[in-house]
mmCIF file with all atom_site columns, C-alpha atoms in Angstrom:
data_model
loop_
_atom_site.group_PDB
_atom_site.id
_atom_site.type_symbol
_atom_site.label_atom_id
_atom_site.label_alt_id
_atom_site.label_comp_id
_atom_site.label_asym_id
_atom_site.label_entity_id
_atom_site.label_seq_id
_atom_site.pdbx_PDB_ins_code
_atom_site.Cartn_x
_atom_site.Cartn_y
_atom_site.Cartn_z
_atom_site.occupancy
_atom_site.B_iso_or_equiv
_atom_site.pdbx_formal_charge
_atom_site.auth_seq_id
_atom_site.auth_comp_id
_atom_site.auth_asym_id
_atom_site.auth_atom_id
_atom_site.pdbx_PDB_model_num
ATOM 1   C CA . UNK A 1 1   ? -0.907 11.820  3.036   1.00 34.00 ? 1   UNK A CA 1
ATOM 2   C CA . UNK A 1 2   ? 0.834  13.577  5.869   1.00 34.00 ? 2   UNK A CA 1
ATOM 3   C CA . UNK A 1 3   ? 4.612  13.552  5.798   1.00 38.00 ? 3   UNK A CA 1
ATOM 4   C CA . UNK A 1 4   ? 4.940  11.588  2.558   1.00 38.00 ? 4   UNK A CA 1
ATOM 5   C CA . UNK A 1 5   ? 6.640  13.137  -0.456  1.00 38.00 ? 5   UNK A CA 1
ATOM 6   C CA . UNK A 1 6   ? 6.863  11.576  -3.880  1.00 38.00 ? 6   UNK A CA 1
ATOM 7   C CA . UNK A 1 7   ? 9.472  11.778  -6.560  1.00 39.00 ? 7   UNK A CA 1
ATOM 8   C CA . UNK A 1 8   ? 8.328  13.392  -9.804  1.00 36.00 ? 8   UNK A CA 1
ATOM 9   C CA . UNK A 1 9   ? 9.547  10.530  -11.958 1.00 35.00 ? 9   UNK A CA 1
ATOM 10  C CA . UNK A 1 10  ? 7.746  7.522   -13.470 1.00 36.00 ? 10  UNK A CA 1
ATOM 11  C CA . UNK A 1 11  ? 6.964  4.779   -10.963 1.00 37.00 ? 11  UNK A CA 1
ATOM 12  C CA . UNK A 1 12  ? 4.742  2.564   -13.053 1.00 37.00 ? 12  UNK A CA 1
ATOM 13  C CA . UNK A 1 13  ? 7.556  0.247   -14.180 1.00 44.00 ? 13  UNK A CA 1
ATOM 14  C CA . UNK A 1 14  ? 8.605  -0.437  -10.601 1.00 52.00 ? 14  UNK A CA 1
ATOM 15  C CA . UNK A 1 15  ? 10.267 -3.841  -10.062 1.00 52.00 ? 15  UNK A CA 1
ATOM 16  C CA . UNK A 1 16  ? 8.668  -4.181  -6.617  1.00 54.00 ? 16  UNK A CA 1
ATOM 17  C CA . UNK A 1 17  ? 5.080  -3.875  -7.788  1.00 55.00 ? 17  UNK A CA 1
ATOM 18  C CA . UNK A 1 18  ? 3.185  -6.334  -9.955  1.00 53.00 ? 18  UNK A CA 1
ATOM 19  C CA . UNK A 1 19  ? -0.458 -5.931  -10.870 1.00 57.00 ? 19  UNK A CA 1
ATOM 20  C CA . UNK A 1 20  ? -2.640 -8.899  -9.962  1.00 59.00 ? 20  UNK A CA 1
ATOM 21  C CA . UNK A 1 21  ? -6.379 -9.556  -9.965  1.00 61.00 ? 21  UNK A CA 1
ATOM 22  C CA . UNK A 1 22  ? -8.123 -9.281  -6.584  1.00 64.00 ? 22  UNK A CA 1
ATOM 23  C CA . UNK A 1 23  ? -8.771 -13.047 -6.350  1.00 64.00 ? 23  UNK A CA 1
ATOM 24  C CA . UNK A 1 24  ? -5.030 -13.650 -6.700  1.00 62.00 ? 24  UNK A CA 1
ATOM 25  C CA . UNK A 1 25  ? -4.134 -10.986 -4.127  1.00 61.00 ? 25  UNK A CA 1
ATOM 26  C CA . UNK A 1 26  ? -6.447 -12.581 -1.555  1.00 69.00 ? 26  UNK A CA 1
ATOM 27  C CA . UNK A 1 27  ? -5.180 -16.122 -2.223  1.00 74.00 ? 27  UNK A CA 1
ATOM 28  C CA . UNK A 1 28  ? -2.736 -17.079 0.575   1.00 75.00 ? 28  UNK A CA 1
ATOM 29  C CA . UNK A 1 29  ? -0.629 -19.274 -1.730  1.00 78.00 ? 29  UNK A CA 1
ATOM 30  C CA . UNK A 1 30  ? -0.332 -16.512 -4.324  1.00 73.00 ? 30  UNK A CA 1
ATOM 31  C CA . UNK A 1 31  ? 0.594  -14.076 -1.534  1.00 68.00 ? 31  UNK A CA 1
ATOM 32  C CA . UNK A 1 32  ? 3.344  -16.451 -0.366  1.00 73.00 ? 32  UNK A CA 1
ATOM 33  C CA . UNK A 1 33  ? 4.777  -16.562 -3.885  1.00 73.00 ? 33  UNK A CA 1
ATOM 34  C CA . UNK A 1 34  ? 4.563  -12.771 -4.113  1.00 69.00 ? 34  UNK A CA 1
ATOM 35  C CA . UNK A 1 35  ? 6.349  -12.422 -0.772  1.00 70.00 ? 35  UNK A CA 1
ATOM 36  C CA . UNK A 1 36  ? 9.134  -14.704 -1.998  1.00 76.00 ? 36  UNK A CA 1
ATOM 37  C CA . UNK A 1 37  ? 9.412  -12.700 -5.230  1.00 73.00 ? 37  UNK A CA 1
ATOM 38  C CA . UNK A 1 38  ? 9.582  -9.450  -3.262  1.00 71.00 ? 38  UNK A CA 1
ATOM 39  C CA . UNK A 1 39  ? 12.410 -10.854 -1.117  1.00 77.00 ? 39  UNK A CA 1
ATOM 40  C CA . UNK A 1 40  ? 14.393 -11.842 -4.216  1.00 79.00 ? 40  UNK A CA 1
ATOM 41  C CA . UNK A 1 41  ? 13.836 -8.514  -5.987  1.00 78.00 ? 41  UNK A CA 1
ATOM 42  C CA . UNK A 1 42  ? 14.687 -6.594  -2.806  1.00 77.00 ? 42  UNK A CA 1
ATOM 43  C CA . UNK A 1 43  ? 17.874 -8.604  -2.260  1.00 81.00 ? 43  UNK A CA 1
ATOM 44  C CA . UNK A 1 44  ? 19.031 -7.908  -5.818  1.00 81.00 ? 44  UNK A CA 1
ATOM 45  C CA . UNK A 1 45  ? 18.182 -4.236  -5.379  1.00 79.00 ? 45  UNK A CA 1
ATOM 46  C CA . UNK A 1 46  ? 20.035 -4.038  -2.055  1.00 83.00 ? 46  UNK A CA 1
ATOM 47  C CA . UNK A 1 47  ? 23.138 -5.694  -3.508  1.00 86.00 ? 47  UNK A CA 1
ATOM 48  C CA . UNK A 1 48  ? 23.072 -3.361  -6.503  1.00 84.00 ? 48  UNK A CA 1
ATOM 49  C CA . UNK A 1 49  ? 22.696 -0.363  -4.224  1.00 86.00 ? 49  UNK A CA 1
ATOM 50  C CA . UNK A 1 50  ? 25.696 -1.414  -2.129  1.00 88.00 ? 50  UNK A CA 1
ATOM 51  C CA . UNK A 1 51  ? 27.812 -1.728  -5.271  1.00 89.00 ? 51  UNK A CA 1
ATOM 52  C CA . UNK A 1 52  ? 27.194 1.877   -6.373  1.00 90.00 ? 52  UNK A CA 1
ATOM 53  C CA . UNK A 1 53  ? 30.155 4.225   -6.097  1.00 93.00 ? 53  UNK A CA 1
ATOM 54  C CA . UNK A 1 54  ? 30.056 7.814   -4.872  1.00 94.00 ? 54  UNK A CA 1
ATOM 55  C CA . UNK A 1 55  ? 28.765 10.183  -7.517  1.00 94.00 ? 55  UNK A CA 1
ATOM 56  C CA . UNK A 1 56  ? 27.250 7.440   -9.681  1.00 93.00 ? 56  UNK A CA 1
ATOM 57  C CA . UNK A 1 57  ? 23.870 8.226   -11.260 1.00 93.00 ? 57  UNK A CA 1
ATOM 58  C CA . UNK A 1 58  ? 21.282 6.313   -9.195  1.00 90.00 ? 58  UNK A CA 1
ATOM 59  C CA . UNK A 1 59  ? 17.890 7.447   -10.510 1.00 89.00 ? 59  UNK A CA 1
ATOM 60  C CA . UNK A 1 60  ? 16.522 3.963   -11.246 1.00 84.00 ? 60  UNK A CA 1
ATOM 61  C CA . UNK A 1 61  ? 17.462 2.712   -7.777  1.00 84.00 ? 61  UNK A CA 1
ATOM 62  C CA . UNK A 1 62  ? 15.960 5.783   -6.106  1.00 88.00 ? 62  UNK A CA 1
ATOM 63  C CA . UNK A 1 63  ? 12.727 5.643   -8.083  1.00 84.00 ? 63  UNK A CA 1
ATOM 64  C CA . UNK A 1 64  ? 12.183 1.955   -7.358  1.00 82.00 ? 64  UNK A CA 1
ATOM 65  C CA . UNK A 1 65  ? 12.831 2.470   -3.652  1.00 85.00 ? 65  UNK A CA 1
ATOM 66  C CA . UNK A 1 66  ? 10.773 5.623   -3.453  1.00 86.00 ? 66  UNK A CA 1
ATOM 67  C CA . UNK A 1 67  ? 7.617  3.838   -4.475  1.00 83.00 ? 67  UNK A CA 1
ATOM 68  C CA . UNK A 1 68  ? 7.840  0.969   -2.009  1.00 84.00 ? 68  UNK A CA 1
ATOM 69  C CA . UNK A 1 69  ? 8.975  3.215   0.871   1.00 90.00 ? 69  UNK A CA 1
ATOM 70  C CA . UNK A 1 70  ? 6.175  5.739   0.320   1.00 90.00 ? 70  UNK A CA 1
ATOM 71  C CA . UNK A 1 71  ? 3.486  3.094   -0.148  1.00 89.00 ? 71  UNK A CA 1
ATOM 72  C CA . UNK A 1 72  ? 4.470  1.372   3.098   1.00 91.00 ? 72  UNK A CA 1
ATOM 73  C CA . UNK A 1 73  ? 4.778  4.672   4.969   1.00 94.00 ? 73  UNK A CA 1
ATOM 74  C CA . UNK A 1 74  ? 1.258  5.597   3.892   1.00 93.00 ? 74  UNK A CA 1
ATOM 75  C CA . UNK A 1 75  ? -0.070 2.227   5.051   1.00 94.00 ? 75  UNK A CA 1
ATOM 76  C CA . UNK A 1 76  ? 1.657  2.482   8.426   1.00 95.00 ? 76  UNK A CA 1
ATOM 77  C CA . UNK A 1 77  ? 0.310  5.993   8.842   1.00 95.00 ? 77  UNK A CA 1
ATOM 78  C CA . UNK A 1 78  ? -3.256 4.794   8.178   1.00 94.00 ? 78  UNK A CA 1
ATOM 79  C CA . UNK A 1 79  ? -2.709 1.955   10.653  1.00 95.00 ? 79  UNK A CA 1
ATOM 80  C CA . UNK A 1 80  ? -1.802 4.471   13.361  1.00 95.00 ? 80  UNK A CA 1
ATOM 81  C CA . UNK A 1 81  ? 1.869  3.540   13.391  1.00 96.00 ? 81  UNK A CA 1
ATOM 82  C CA . UNK A 1 82  ? 3.353  6.928   12.521  1.00 94.00 ? 82  UNK A CA 1
ATOM 83  C CA . UNK A 1 83  ? 5.191  6.927   15.869  1.00 95.00 ? 83  UNK A CA 1
ATOM 84  C CA . UNK A 1 84  ? 6.683  3.459   15.326  1.00 96.00 ? 84  UNK A CA 1
ATOM 85  C CA . UNK A 1 85  ? 10.385 2.803   14.823  1.00 96.00 ? 85  UNK A CA 1
ATOM 86  C CA . UNK A 1 86  ? 9.668  1.316   11.389  1.00 96.00 ? 86  UNK A CA 1
ATOM 87  C CA . UNK A 1 87  ? 7.799  4.440   10.265  1.00 97.00 ? 87  UNK A CA 1
ATOM 88  C CA . UNK A 1 88  ? 10.556 6.735   11.519  1.00 97.00 ? 88  UNK A CA 1
ATOM 89  C CA . UNK A 1 89  ? 13.209 4.678   9.725   1.00 96.00 ? 89  UNK A CA 1
ATOM 90  C CA . UNK A 1 90  ? 11.152 4.785   6.522   1.00 96.00 ? 90  UNK A CA 1
ATOM 91  C CA . UNK A 1 91  ? 10.742 8.547   6.961   1.00 96.00 ? 91  UNK A CA 1
ATOM 92  C CA . UNK A 1 92  ? 14.514 8.846   7.257   1.00 96.00 ? 92  UNK A CA 1
ATOM 93  C CA . UNK A 1 93  ? 14.905 6.840   4.045   1.00 95.00 ? 93  UNK A CA 1
ATOM 94  C CA . UNK A 1 94  ? 12.316 9.076   2.388   1.00 94.00 ? 94  UNK A CA 1
ATOM 95  C CA . UNK A 1 95  ? 14.375 12.125  3.345   1.00 95.00 ? 95  UNK A CA 1
ATOM 96  C CA . UNK A 1 96  ? 17.501 10.479  1.912   1.00 95.00 ? 96  UNK A CA 1
ATOM 97  C CA . UNK A 1 97  ? 15.641 9.754   -1.337  1.00 94.00 ? 97  UNK A CA 1
ATOM 98  C CA . UNK A 1 98  ? 14.426 13.352  -1.589  1.00 93.00 ? 98  UNK A CA 1
ATOM 99  C CA . UNK A 1 99  ? 17.993 14.580  -0.983  1.00 94.00 ? 99  UNK A CA 1
ATOM 100 C CA . UNK A 1 100 ? 19.254 12.146  -3.615  1.00 94.00 ? 100 UNK A CA 1
ATOM 101 C CA . UNK A 1 101 ? 16.802 13.553  -6.165  1.00 91.00 ? 101 UNK A CA 1
ATOM 102 C CA . UNK A 1 102 ? 17.844 17.118  -5.271  1.00 93.00 ? 102 UNK A CA 1
ATOM 103 C CA . UNK A 1 103 ? 21.455 16.098  -6.007  1.00 93.00 ? 103 UNK A CA 1
ATOM 104 C CA . UNK A 1 104 ? 20.346 14.970  -9.490  1.00 93.00 ? 104 UNK A CA 1
ATOM 105 C CA . UNK A 1 105 ? 20.610 11.374  -8.251  1.00 93.00 ? 105 UNK A CA 1
ATOM 106 C CA . UNK A 1 106 ? 24.346 11.523  -7.544  1.00 94.00 ? 106 UNK A CA 1
ATOM 107 C CA . UNK A 1 107 ? 24.886 8.612   -5.161  1.00 94.00 ? 107 UNK A CA 1
ATOM 108 C CA . UNK A 1 108 ? 26.475 9.025   -1.730  1.00 94.00 ? 108 UNK A CA 1
ATOM 109 C CA . UNK A 1 109 ? 27.759 5.766   -0.256  1.00 92.00 ? 109 UNK A CA 1
ATOM 110 C CA . UNK A 1 110 ? 26.833 7.051   3.226   1.00 92.00 ? 110 UNK A CA 1
ATOM 111 C CA . UNK A 1 111 ? 23.136 6.792   2.268   1.00 92.00 ? 111 UNK A CA 1
ATOM 112 C CA . UNK A 1 112 ? 23.346 3.049   1.630   1.00 92.00 ? 112 UNK A CA 1
ATOM 113 C CA . UNK A 1 113 ? 22.809 1.946   5.237   1.00 93.00 ? 113 UNK A CA 1
ATOM 114 C CA . UNK A 1 114 ? 19.672 4.053   5.705   1.00 95.00 ? 114 UNK A CA 1
ATOM 115 C CA . UNK A 1 115 ? 18.193 2.818   2.440   1.00 94.00 ? 115 UNK A CA 1
ATOM 116 C CA . UNK A 1 116 ? 19.197 -0.781  3.123   1.00 92.00 ? 116 UNK A CA 1
ATOM 117 C CA . UNK A 1 117 ? 17.463 -0.637  6.513   1.00 94.00 ? 117 UNK A CA 1
ATOM 118 C CA . UNK A 1 118 ? 14.348 0.732   4.813   1.00 93.00 ? 118 UNK A CA 1
ATOM 119 C CA . UNK A 1 119 ? 14.364 -2.133  2.310   1.00 90.00 ? 119 UNK A CA 1
ATOM 120 C CA . UNK A 1 120 ? 14.594 -4.611  5.173   1.00 91.00 ? 120 UNK A CA 1
ATOM 121 C CA . UNK A 1 121 ? 11.567 -3.006  6.834   1.00 93.00 ? 121 UNK A CA 1
ATOM 122 C CA . UNK A 1 122 ? 9.633  -3.055  3.577   1.00 88.00 ? 122 UNK A CA 1
ATOM 123 C CA . UNK A 1 123 ? 10.303 -6.739  3.011   1.00 86.00 ? 123 UNK A CA 1
ATOM 124 C CA . UNK A 1 124 ? 9.464  -7.552  6.641   1.00 89.00 ? 124 UNK A CA 1
ATOM 125 C CA . UNK A 1 125 ? 6.216  -5.555  6.742   1.00 90.00 ? 125 UNK A CA 1
ATOM 126 C CA . UNK A 1 126 ? 4.916  -5.672  3.145   1.00 81.00 ? 126 UNK A CA 1
ATOM 127 C CA . UNK A 1 127 ? 3.176  -9.076  3.297   1.00 76.00 ? 127 UNK A CA 1
ATOM 128 C CA . UNK A 1 128 ? 1.491  -8.243  6.600   1.00 84.00 ? 128 UNK A CA 1
ATOM 129 C CA . UNK A 1 129 ? -0.310 -5.184  5.242   1.00 85.00 ? 129 UNK A CA 1
ATOM 130 C CA . UNK A 1 130 ? -4.010 -5.509  4.429   1.00 85.00 ? 130 UNK A CA 1
ATOM 131 C CA . UNK A 1 131 ? -4.187 -5.985  0.626   1.00 79.00 ? 131 UNK A CA 1
ATOM 132 C CA . UNK A 1 132 ? -7.005 -3.433  0.235   1.00 82.00 ? 132 UNK A CA 1
ATOM 133 C CA . UNK A 1 133 ? -5.078 -0.778  2.163   1.00 87.00 ? 133 UNK A CA 1
ATOM 134 C CA . UNK A 1 134 ? -1.927 -1.479  0.178   1.00 82.00 ? 134 UNK A CA 1
ATOM 135 C CA . UNK A 1 135 ? -3.812 -1.330  -3.127  1.00 81.00 ? 135 UNK A CA 1
ATOM 136 C CA . UNK A 1 136 ? -5.356 1.990   -2.104  1.00 86.00 ? 136 UNK A CA 1
ATOM 137 C CA . UNK A 1 137 ? -1.967 3.568   -1.473  1.00 84.00 ? 137 UNK A CA 1
ATOM 138 C CA . UNK A 1 138 ? -0.392 2.085   -4.583  1.00 80.00 ? 138 UNK A CA 1
ATOM 139 C CA . UNK A 1 139 ? -3.292 3.510   -6.595  1.00 82.00 ? 139 UNK A CA 1
ATOM 140 C CA . UNK A 1 140 ? -2.886 6.912   -4.899  1.00 84.00 ? 140 UNK A CA 1
ATOM 141 C CA . UNK A 1 141 ? 0.833  7.019   -5.719  1.00 81.00 ? 141 UNK A CA 1
ATOM 142 C CA . UNK A 1 142 ? 0.163  5.994   -9.316  1.00 79.00 ? 142 UNK A CA 1
ATOM 143 C CA . UNK A 1 143 ? -2.400 8.792   -9.664  1.00 81.00 ? 143 UNK A CA 1
ATOM 144 C CA . UNK A 1 144 ? 0.092  11.333  -8.324  1.00 78.00 ? 144 UNK A CA 1
ATOM 145 C CA . UNK A 1 145 ? 2.660  10.043  -10.799 1.00 73.00 ? 145 UNK A CA 1
ATOM 146 C CA . UNK A 1 146 ? 0.203  10.248  -13.713 1.00 77.00 ? 146 UNK A CA 1
ATOM 147 C CA . UNK A 1 147 ? -0.729 13.813  -12.761 1.00 79.00 ? 147 UNK A CA 1
ATOM 148 C CA . UNK A 1 148 ? 2.927  14.854  -12.594 1.00 74.00 ? 148 UNK A CA 1
ATOM 149 C CA . UNK A 1 149 ? 3.673  13.174  -15.933 1.00 75.00 ? 149 UNK A CA 1
ATOM 150 C CA . UNK A 1 150 ? 0.748  14.902  -17.634 1.00 79.00 ? 150 UNK A CA 1
ATOM 151 C CA . UNK A 1 151 ? 1.821  18.287  -16.209 1.00 78.00 ? 151 UNK A CA 1
ATOM 152 C CA . UNK A 1 152 ? 5.372  17.731  -17.470 1.00 75.00 ? 152 UNK A CA 1
ATOM 153 C CA . UNK A 1 153 ? 4.072  16.859  -20.942 1.00 79.00 ? 153 UNK A CA 1
ATOM 154 C CA . UNK A 1 154 ? 2.093  20.115  -21.256 1.00 77.00 ? 154 UNK A CA 1
#
């Protein structure tokens, strides 16, 4: 995927992603419940992120955000929205997350606004993405993660 980087850390236990059978994913009532759950999880994540202090170790926050930001960026790219404001803001958040990982996940309070804006975009756009497209990109990210994990274990 053009312009999308991933973090070389486990993403499979991500609080934003829950596996569901296809018939559940396509059910509008189940999707409404999932959207509500995503809003609650995102709000808790955003509050926790704002409470971090400079220099604090923030790997779990970065990993959780990385997955949702990259999955949505990939979807927007496939939808032809790579010039949109939302995509550019997600790209900015992606850059912040990469920088955070390069700093060994030492938190900088100045990054909070960029990442908070990205979370807002993710919550706003997530439920409107075609479920098949979203599943494709989640699967792709999981495969990248599995490959990285297997290479690290060798």
